[in-house]
PDB file of C-alpha atoms in Angstrom:
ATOM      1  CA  UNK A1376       1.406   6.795 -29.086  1.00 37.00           C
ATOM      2  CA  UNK A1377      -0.935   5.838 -26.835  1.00 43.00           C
ATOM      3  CA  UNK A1378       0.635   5.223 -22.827  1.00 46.00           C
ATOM      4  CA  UNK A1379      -1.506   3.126 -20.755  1.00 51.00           C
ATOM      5  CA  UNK A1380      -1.300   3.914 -16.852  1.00 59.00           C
ATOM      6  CA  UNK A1381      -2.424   0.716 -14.552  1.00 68.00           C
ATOM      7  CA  UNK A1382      -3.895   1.564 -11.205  1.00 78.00           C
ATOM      8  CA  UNK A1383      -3.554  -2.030  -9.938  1.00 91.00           C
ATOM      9  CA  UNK A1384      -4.441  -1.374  -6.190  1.00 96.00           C
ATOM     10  CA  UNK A1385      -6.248  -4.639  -5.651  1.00 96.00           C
ATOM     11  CA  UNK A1386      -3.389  -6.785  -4.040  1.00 97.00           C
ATOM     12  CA  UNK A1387      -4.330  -4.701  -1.015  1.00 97.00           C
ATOM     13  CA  UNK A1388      -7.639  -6.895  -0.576  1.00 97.00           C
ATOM     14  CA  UNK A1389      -5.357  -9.625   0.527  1.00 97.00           C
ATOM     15  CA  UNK A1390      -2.049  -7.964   1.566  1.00 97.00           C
ATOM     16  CA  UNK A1391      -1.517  -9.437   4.977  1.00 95.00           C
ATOM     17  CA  UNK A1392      -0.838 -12.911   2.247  1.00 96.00           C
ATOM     18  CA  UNK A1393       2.237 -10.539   2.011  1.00 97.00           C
ATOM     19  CA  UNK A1394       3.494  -9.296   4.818  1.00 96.00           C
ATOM     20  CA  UNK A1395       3.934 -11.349   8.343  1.00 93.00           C
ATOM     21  CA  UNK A1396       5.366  -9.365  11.958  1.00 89.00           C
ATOM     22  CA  UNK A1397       5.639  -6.411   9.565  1.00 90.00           C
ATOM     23  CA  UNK A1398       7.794  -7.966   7.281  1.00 94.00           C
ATOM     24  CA  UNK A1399       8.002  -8.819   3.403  1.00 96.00           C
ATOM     25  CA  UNK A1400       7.328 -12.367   3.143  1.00 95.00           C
ATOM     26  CA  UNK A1401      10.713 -14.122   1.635  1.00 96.00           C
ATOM     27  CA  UNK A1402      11.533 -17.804   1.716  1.00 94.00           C
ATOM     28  CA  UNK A1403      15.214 -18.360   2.670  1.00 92.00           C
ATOM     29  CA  UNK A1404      16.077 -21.576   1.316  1.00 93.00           C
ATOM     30  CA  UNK A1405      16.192 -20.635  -2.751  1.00 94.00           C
ATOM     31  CA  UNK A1406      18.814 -23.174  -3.962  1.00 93.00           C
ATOM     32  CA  UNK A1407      22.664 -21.019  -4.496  1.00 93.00           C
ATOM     33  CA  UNK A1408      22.564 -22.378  -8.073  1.00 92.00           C
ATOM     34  CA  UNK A1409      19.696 -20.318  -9.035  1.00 94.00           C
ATOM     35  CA  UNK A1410      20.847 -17.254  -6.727  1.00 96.00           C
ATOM     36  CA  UNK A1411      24.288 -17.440  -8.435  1.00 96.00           C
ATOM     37  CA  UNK A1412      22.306 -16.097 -11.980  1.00 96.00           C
ATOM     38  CA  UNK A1413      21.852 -12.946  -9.949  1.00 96.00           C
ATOM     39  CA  UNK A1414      25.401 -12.213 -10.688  1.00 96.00           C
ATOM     40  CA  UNK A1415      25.442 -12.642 -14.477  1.00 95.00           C
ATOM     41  CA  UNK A1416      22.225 -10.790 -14.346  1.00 96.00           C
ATOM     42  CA  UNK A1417      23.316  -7.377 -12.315  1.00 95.00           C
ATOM     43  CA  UNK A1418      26.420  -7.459 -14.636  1.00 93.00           C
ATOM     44  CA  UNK A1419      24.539  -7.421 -17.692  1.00 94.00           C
ATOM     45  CA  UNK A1420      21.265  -5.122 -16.630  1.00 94.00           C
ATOM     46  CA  UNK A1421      22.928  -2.737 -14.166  1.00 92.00           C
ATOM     47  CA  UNK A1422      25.480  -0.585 -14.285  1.00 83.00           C
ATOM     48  CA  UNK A1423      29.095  -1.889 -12.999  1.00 80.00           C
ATOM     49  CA  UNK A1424      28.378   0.964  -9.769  1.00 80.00           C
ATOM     50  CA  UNK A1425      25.078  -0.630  -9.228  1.00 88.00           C
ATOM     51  CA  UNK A1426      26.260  -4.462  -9.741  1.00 92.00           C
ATOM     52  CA  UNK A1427      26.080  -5.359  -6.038  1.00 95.00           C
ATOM     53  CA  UNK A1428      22.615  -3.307  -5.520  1.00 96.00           C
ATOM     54  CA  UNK A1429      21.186  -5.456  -8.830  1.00 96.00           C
ATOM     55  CA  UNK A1430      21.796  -8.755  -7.673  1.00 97.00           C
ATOM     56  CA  UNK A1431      20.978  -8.394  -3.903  1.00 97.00           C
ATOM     57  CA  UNK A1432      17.392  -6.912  -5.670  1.00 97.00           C
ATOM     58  CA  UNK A1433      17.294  -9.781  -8.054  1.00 97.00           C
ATOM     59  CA  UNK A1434      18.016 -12.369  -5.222  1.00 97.00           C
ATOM     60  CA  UNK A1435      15.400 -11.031  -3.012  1.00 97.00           C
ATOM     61  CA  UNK A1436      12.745 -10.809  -5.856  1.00 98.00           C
ATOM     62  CA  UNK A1437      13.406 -14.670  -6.303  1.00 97.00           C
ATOM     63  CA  UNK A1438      12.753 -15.660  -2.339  1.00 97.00           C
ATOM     64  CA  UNK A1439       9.560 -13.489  -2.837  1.00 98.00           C
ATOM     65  CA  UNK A1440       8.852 -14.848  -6.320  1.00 97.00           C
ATOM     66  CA  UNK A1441       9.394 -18.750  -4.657  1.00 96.00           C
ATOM     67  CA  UNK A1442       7.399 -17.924  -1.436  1.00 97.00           C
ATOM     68  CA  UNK A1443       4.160 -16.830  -3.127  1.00 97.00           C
ATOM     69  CA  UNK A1444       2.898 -20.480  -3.715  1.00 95.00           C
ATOM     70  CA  UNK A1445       0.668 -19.675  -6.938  1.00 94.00           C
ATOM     71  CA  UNK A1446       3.348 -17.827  -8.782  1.00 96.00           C
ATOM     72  CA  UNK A1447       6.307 -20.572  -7.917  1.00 93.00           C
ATOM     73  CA  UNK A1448       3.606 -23.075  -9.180  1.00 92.00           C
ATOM     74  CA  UNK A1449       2.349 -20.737 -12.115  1.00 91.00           C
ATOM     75  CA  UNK A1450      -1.422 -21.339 -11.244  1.00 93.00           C
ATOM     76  CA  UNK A1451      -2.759 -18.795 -13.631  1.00 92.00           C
ATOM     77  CA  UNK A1452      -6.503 -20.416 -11.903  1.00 92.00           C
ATOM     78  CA  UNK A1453      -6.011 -19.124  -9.118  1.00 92.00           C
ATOM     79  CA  UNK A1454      -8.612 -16.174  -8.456  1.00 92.00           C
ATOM     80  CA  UNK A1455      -5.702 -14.124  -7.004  1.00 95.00           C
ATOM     81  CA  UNK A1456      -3.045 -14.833  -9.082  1.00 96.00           C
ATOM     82  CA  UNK A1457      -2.586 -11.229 -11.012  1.00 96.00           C
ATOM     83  CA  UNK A1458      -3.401  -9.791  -7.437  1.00 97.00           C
ATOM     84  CA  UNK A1459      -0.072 -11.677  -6.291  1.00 98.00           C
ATOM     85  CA  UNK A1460       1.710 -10.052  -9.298  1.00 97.00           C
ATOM     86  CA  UNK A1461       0.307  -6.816  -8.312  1.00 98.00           C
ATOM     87  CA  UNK A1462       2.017  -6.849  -5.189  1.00 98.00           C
ATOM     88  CA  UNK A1463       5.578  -8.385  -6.418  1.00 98.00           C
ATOM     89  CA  UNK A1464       5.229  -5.604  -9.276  1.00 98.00           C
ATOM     90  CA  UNK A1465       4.753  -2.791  -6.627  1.00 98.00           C
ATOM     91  CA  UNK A1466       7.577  -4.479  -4.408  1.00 98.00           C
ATOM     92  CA  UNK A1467       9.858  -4.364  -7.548  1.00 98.00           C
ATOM     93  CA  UNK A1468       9.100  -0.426  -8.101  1.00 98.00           C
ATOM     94  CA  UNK A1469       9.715   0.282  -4.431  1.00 98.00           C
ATOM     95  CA  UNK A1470      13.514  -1.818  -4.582  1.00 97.00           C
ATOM     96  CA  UNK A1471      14.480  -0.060  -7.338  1.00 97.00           C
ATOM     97  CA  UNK A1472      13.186   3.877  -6.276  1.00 96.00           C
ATOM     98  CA  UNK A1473      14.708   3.135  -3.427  1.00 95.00           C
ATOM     99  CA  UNK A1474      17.807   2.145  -4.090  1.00 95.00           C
ATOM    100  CA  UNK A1475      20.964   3.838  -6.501  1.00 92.00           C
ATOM    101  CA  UNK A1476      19.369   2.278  -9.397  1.00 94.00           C
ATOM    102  CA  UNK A1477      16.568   4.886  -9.524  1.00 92.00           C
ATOM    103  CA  UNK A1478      16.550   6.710 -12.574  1.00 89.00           C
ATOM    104  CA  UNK A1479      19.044   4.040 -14.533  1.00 90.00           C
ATOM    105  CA  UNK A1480      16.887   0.967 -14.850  1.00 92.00           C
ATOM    106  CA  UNK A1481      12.984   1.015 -14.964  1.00 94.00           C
ATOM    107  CA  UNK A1482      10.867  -2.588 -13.171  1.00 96.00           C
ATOM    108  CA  UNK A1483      10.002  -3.243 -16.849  1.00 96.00           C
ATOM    109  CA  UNK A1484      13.585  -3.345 -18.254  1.00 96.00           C
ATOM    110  CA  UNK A1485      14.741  -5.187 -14.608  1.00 97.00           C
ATOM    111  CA  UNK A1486      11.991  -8.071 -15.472  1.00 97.00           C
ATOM    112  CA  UNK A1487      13.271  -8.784 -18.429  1.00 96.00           C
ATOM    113  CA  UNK A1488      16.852  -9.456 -17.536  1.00 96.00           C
ATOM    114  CA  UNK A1489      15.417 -11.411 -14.654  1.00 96.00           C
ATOM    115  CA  UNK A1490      13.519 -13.610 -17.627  1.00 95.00           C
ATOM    116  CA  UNK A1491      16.993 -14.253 -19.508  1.00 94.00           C
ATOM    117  CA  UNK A1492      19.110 -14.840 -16.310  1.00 95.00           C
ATOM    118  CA  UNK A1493      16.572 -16.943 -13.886  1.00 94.00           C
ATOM    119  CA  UNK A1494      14.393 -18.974 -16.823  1.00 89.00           C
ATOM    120  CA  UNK A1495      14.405 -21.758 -14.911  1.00 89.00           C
ATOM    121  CA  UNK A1496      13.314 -20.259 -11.532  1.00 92.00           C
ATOM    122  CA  UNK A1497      10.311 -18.508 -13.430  1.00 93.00           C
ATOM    123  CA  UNK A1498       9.505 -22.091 -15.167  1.00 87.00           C
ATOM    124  CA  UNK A1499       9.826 -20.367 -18.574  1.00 87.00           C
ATOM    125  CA  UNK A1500       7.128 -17.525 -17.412  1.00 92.00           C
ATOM    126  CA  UNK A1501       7.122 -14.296 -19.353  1.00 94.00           C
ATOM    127  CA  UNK A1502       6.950 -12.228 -15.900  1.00 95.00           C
ATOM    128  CA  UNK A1503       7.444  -9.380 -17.727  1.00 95.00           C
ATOM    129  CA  UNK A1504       4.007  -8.961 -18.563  1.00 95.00           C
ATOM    130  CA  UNK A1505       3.040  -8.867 -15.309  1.00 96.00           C
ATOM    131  CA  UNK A1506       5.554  -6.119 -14.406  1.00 97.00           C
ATOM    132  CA  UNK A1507       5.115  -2.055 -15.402  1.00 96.00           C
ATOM    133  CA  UNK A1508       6.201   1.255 -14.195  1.00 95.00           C
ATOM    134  CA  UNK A1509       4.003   2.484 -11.333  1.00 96.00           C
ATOM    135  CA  UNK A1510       3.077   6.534 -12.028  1.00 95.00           C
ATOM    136  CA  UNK A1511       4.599   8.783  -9.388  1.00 95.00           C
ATOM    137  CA  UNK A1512       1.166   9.540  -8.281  1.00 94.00           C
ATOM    138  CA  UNK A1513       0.174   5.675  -7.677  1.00 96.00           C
ATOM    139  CA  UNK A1514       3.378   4.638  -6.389  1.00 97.00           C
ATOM    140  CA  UNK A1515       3.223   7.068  -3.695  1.00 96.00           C
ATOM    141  CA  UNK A1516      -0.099   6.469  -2.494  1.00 97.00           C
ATOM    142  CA  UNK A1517       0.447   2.408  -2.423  1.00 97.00           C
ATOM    143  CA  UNK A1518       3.773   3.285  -0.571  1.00 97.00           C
ATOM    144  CA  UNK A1519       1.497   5.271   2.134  1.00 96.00           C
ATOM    145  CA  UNK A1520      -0.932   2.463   1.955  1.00 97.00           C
ATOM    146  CA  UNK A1521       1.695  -0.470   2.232  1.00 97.00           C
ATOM    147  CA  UNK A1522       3.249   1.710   4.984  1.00 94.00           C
ATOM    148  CA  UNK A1523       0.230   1.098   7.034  1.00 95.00           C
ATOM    149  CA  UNK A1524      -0.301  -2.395   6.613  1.00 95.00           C
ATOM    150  CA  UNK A1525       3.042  -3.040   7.777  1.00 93.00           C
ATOM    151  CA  UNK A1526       2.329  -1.077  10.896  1.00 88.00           C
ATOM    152  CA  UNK A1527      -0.640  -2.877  11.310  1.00 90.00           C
ATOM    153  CA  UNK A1528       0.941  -6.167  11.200  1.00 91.00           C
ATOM    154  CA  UNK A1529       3.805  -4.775  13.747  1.00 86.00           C
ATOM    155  CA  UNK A1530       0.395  -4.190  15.993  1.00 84.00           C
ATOM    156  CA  UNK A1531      -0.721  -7.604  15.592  1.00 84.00           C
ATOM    157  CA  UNK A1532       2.594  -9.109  16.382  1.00 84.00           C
ATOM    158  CA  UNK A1533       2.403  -6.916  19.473  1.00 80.00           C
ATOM    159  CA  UNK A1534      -0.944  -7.996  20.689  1.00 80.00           C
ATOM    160  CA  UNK A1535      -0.197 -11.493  20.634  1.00 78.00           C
ATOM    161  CA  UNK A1536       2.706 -10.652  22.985  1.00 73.00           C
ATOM    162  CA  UNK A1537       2.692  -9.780  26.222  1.00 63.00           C
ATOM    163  CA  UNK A1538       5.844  -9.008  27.801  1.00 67.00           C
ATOM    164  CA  UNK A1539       6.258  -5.626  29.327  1.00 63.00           C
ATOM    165  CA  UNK A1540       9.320  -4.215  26.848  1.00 64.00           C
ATOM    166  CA  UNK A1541       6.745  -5.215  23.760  1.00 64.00           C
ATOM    167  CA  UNK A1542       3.535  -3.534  25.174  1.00 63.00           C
ATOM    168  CA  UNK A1543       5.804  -0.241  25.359  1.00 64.00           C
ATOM    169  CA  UNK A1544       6.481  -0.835  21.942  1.00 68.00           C
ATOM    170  CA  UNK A1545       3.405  -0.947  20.876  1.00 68.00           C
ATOM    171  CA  UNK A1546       3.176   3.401  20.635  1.00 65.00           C
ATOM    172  CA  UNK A1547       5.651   3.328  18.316  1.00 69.00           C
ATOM    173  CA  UNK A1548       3.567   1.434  15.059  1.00 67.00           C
ATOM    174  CA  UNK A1549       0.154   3.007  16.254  1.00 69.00           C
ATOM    175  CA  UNK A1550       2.118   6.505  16.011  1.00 74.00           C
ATOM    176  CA  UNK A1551       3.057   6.065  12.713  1.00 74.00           C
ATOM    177  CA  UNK A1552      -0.444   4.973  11.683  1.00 80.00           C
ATOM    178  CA  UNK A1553      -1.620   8.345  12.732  1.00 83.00           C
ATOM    179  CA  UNK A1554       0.516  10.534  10.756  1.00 86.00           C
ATOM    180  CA  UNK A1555       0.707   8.210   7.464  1.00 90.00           C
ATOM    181  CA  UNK A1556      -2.838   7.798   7.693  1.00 94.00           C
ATOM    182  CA  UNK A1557      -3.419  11.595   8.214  1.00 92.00           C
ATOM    183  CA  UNK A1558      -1.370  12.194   5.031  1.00 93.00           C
ATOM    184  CA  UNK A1559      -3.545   9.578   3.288  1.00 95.00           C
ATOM    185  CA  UNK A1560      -7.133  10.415   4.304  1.00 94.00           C
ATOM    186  CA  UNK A1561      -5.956  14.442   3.151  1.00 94.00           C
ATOM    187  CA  UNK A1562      -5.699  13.233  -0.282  1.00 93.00           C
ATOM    188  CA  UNK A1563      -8.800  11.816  -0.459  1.00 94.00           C
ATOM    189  CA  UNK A1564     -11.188  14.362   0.617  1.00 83.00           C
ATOM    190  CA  UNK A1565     -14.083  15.159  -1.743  1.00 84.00           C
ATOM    191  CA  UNK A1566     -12.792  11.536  -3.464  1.00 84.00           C
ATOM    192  CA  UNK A1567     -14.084   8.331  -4.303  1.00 87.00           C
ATOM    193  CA  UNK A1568     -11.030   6.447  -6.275  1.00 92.00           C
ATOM    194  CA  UNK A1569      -9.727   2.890  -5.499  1.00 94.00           C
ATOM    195  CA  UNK A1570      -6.694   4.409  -3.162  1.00 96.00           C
ATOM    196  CA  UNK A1571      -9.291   6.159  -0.817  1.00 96.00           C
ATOM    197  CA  UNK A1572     -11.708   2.893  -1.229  1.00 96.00           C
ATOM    198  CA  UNK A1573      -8.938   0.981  -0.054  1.00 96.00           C
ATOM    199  CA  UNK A1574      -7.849   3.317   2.921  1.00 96.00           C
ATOM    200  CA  UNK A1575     -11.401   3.170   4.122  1.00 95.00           C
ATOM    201  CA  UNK A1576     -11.252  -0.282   3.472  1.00 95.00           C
ATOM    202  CA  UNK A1577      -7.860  -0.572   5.998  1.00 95.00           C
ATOM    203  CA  UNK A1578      -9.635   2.274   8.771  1.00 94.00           C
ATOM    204  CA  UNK A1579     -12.333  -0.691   9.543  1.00 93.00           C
ATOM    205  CA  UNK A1580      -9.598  -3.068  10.104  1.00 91.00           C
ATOM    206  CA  UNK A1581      -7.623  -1.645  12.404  1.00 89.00           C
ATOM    207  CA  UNK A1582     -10.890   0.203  14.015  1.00 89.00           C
ATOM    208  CA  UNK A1583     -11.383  -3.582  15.072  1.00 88.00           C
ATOM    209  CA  UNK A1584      -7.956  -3.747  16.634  1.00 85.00           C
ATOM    210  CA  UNK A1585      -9.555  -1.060  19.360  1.00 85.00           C
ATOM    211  CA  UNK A1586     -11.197  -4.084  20.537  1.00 84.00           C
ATOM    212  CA  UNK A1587      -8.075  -6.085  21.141  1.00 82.00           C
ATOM    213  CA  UNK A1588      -6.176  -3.464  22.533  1.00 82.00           C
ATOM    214  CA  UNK A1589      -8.914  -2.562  25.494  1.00 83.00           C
ATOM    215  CA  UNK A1590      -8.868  -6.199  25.995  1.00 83.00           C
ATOM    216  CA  UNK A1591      -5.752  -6.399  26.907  1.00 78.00           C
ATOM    217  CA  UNK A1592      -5.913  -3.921  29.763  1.00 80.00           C
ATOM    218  CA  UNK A1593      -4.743  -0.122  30.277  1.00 80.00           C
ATOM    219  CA  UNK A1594      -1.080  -1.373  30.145  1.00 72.00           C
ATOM    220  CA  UNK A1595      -1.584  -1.900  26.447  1.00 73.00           C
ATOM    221  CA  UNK A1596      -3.920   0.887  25.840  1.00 78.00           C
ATOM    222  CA  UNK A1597      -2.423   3.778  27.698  1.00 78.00           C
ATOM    223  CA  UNK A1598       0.434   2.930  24.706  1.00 75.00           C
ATOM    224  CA  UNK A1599      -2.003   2.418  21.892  1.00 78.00           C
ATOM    225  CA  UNK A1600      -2.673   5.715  19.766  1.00 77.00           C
ATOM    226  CA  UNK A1601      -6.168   5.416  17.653  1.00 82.00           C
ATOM    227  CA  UNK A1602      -6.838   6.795  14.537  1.00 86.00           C
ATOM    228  CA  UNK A1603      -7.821  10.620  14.280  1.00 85.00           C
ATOM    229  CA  UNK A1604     -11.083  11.388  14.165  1.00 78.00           C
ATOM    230  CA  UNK A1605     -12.292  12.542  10.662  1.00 65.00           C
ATOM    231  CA  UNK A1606     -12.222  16.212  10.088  1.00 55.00           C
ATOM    232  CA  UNK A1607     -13.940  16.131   6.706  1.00 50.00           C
ATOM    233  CA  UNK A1608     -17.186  15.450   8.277  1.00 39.00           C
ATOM    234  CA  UNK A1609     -16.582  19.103  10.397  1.00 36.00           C
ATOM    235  CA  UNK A1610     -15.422  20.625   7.228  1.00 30.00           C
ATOM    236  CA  UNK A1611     -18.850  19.513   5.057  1.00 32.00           C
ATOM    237  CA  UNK A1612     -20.713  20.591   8.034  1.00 31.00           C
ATOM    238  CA  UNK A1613     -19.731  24.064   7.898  1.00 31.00           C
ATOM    239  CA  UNK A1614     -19.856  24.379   4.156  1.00 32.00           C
ATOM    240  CA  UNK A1615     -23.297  23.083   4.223  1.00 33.00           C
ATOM    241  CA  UNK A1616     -24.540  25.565   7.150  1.00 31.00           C
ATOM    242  CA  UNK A1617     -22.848  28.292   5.336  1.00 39.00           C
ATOM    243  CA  UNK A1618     -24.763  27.659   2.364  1.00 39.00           C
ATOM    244  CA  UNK A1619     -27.923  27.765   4.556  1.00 36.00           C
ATOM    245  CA  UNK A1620     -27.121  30.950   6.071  1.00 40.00           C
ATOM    246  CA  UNK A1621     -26.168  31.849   2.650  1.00 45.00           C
ATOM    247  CA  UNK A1622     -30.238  31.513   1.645  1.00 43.00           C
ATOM    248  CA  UNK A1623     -32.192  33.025   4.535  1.00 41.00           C
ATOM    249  CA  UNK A1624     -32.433  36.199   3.224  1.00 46.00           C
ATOM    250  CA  UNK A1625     -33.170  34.807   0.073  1.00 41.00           C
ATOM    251  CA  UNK A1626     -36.054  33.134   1.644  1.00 42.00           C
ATOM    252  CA  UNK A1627     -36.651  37.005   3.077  1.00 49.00           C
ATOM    253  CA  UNK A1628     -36.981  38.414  -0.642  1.00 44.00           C
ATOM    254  CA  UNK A1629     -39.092  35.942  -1.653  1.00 43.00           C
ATOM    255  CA  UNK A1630     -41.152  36.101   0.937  1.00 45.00           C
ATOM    256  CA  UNK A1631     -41.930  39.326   0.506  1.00 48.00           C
ATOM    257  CA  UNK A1632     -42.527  39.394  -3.435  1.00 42.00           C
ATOM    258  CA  UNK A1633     -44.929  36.538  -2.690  1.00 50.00           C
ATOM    259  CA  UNK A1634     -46.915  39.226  -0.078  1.00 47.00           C
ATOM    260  CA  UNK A1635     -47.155  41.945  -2.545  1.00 46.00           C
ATOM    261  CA  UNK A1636     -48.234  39.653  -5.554  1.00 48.00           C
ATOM    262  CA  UNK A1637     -51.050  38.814  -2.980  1.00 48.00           C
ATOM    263  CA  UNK A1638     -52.183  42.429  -2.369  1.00 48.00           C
ATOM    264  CA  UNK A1639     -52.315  42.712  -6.120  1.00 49.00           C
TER     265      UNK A1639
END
């Protein structure tokens, strides 16, 4: 049996489509006549504990399913489209790992019920061939890299604002950027996959919030934490000198085999 693992990190290119003042994108005004199959569905695909935790996940998948404009209207054109699945798929593995369902119901499984319960939402799409079960070892590292995206958008929310109350505030997302990001640039020393492509890919974005934030004056700044500075370059410094030290008295030996093959 063969077990394909999907390392689908490429909804990250356009993530902020996603996420607005730090929040999950949702749209609010999903008719109740296609909320109310949430109930049949969390009866039928979740355990009778769980029933309340299914269908407030399956009502909040449809106002993010109905808010992303190319899924609602099924334009499979659309150069992003499997990027927007991408996302909703790694939204749907975060619900349901972090909620009581974890371990009872995988996003594969969850998809399907949604198919037989809400076929008229999806338009009679087969989203479950969009949707998988994200590896331990991906899902964590899009959780640490979807953690700092929605930080960042907190900080952009904040810059556009200036009352006093909100420029204090501003420490609290930039602090949290600093020790998720920490834990994210550790895993990718010595590493060129798309997780650390995409981290270095989110350091030059909010490098060019520095910009905004000086702007702004020292009220905003003296509350503004930057990213740390990047240790690995200290760390393949040292490695490389050692290495050099490593060879002078190579160079001495040879040096001197050389002199006595001249004498000779």
């Amino acid at each position: 049996m063969i077990i394909l693992i999907h390392r689908n990190y490429d909804f990250f290119d356009i993530i902020d489509d996603y996420i607005k003042d730090g929040e999950v994108i949702s749209n609010d005004k999903v008719p109740s006549e296609k909320l109310i199959n949430c109930i049949s569905f969390s009866h039928v695909y979740t355990k009778e504990v769980n029933s309340d935790i299914g269908k407030d996940i399956c009502e909040q998948f449809l106002k993010l399913y109905t808010s992303i404009p190319n899924l609602k209207d099924n334009n499979r054109n659309y150069e992003n489209y499997k990027k927007d699945w991408n996302f909703v798929n790694y939204w749907l593995n975060d619900k349901i790992r972090e909620s009581q369902l974890n371990g009872t119901i995988c996003a594969k499984y969850f998809s399907e019920g949604l198919e037989h319960h809400c076929t008229y939402t999806f338009n009679f799409v087969d989203i479950s061939d969009f949707i998988y079960h994200i590896v331990e070892e991906d899902f964590k590292k899009m959780k640490l890299l979807y953690s700092l995206y929605t930080n960042y958008s907190k900080l952009n929310s904040i810059l556009s604002n200036t009352s006093p109350k909100v420029q204090q505030s501003l420490l609290e997302p930039s602090s949290d950027f600093y020790d998720n990001y920490k834990k994210a640039r550790n895993m990718c020393f010595g590493r060129n996959n798309k997780f650390c492509q995409k981290l270095e890919n989110f350091k030059s974005k909010y490098e060019s919030s520095y910009i905004k934030v000086h702007e702004k004056g020292e009220k905003f700044s003296k509350n503004f934490k930057p990213l740390p500075e990047d240790e690995n370059s200290n760390i393949i410094s040292t490695a490389t000198i050692g290495s050099i030290v490593g060879l002078i008295p190579l160079f001495g030996v040879l040096y001197k085999v050389r002199k006595l093959n001249t004498k000779l």
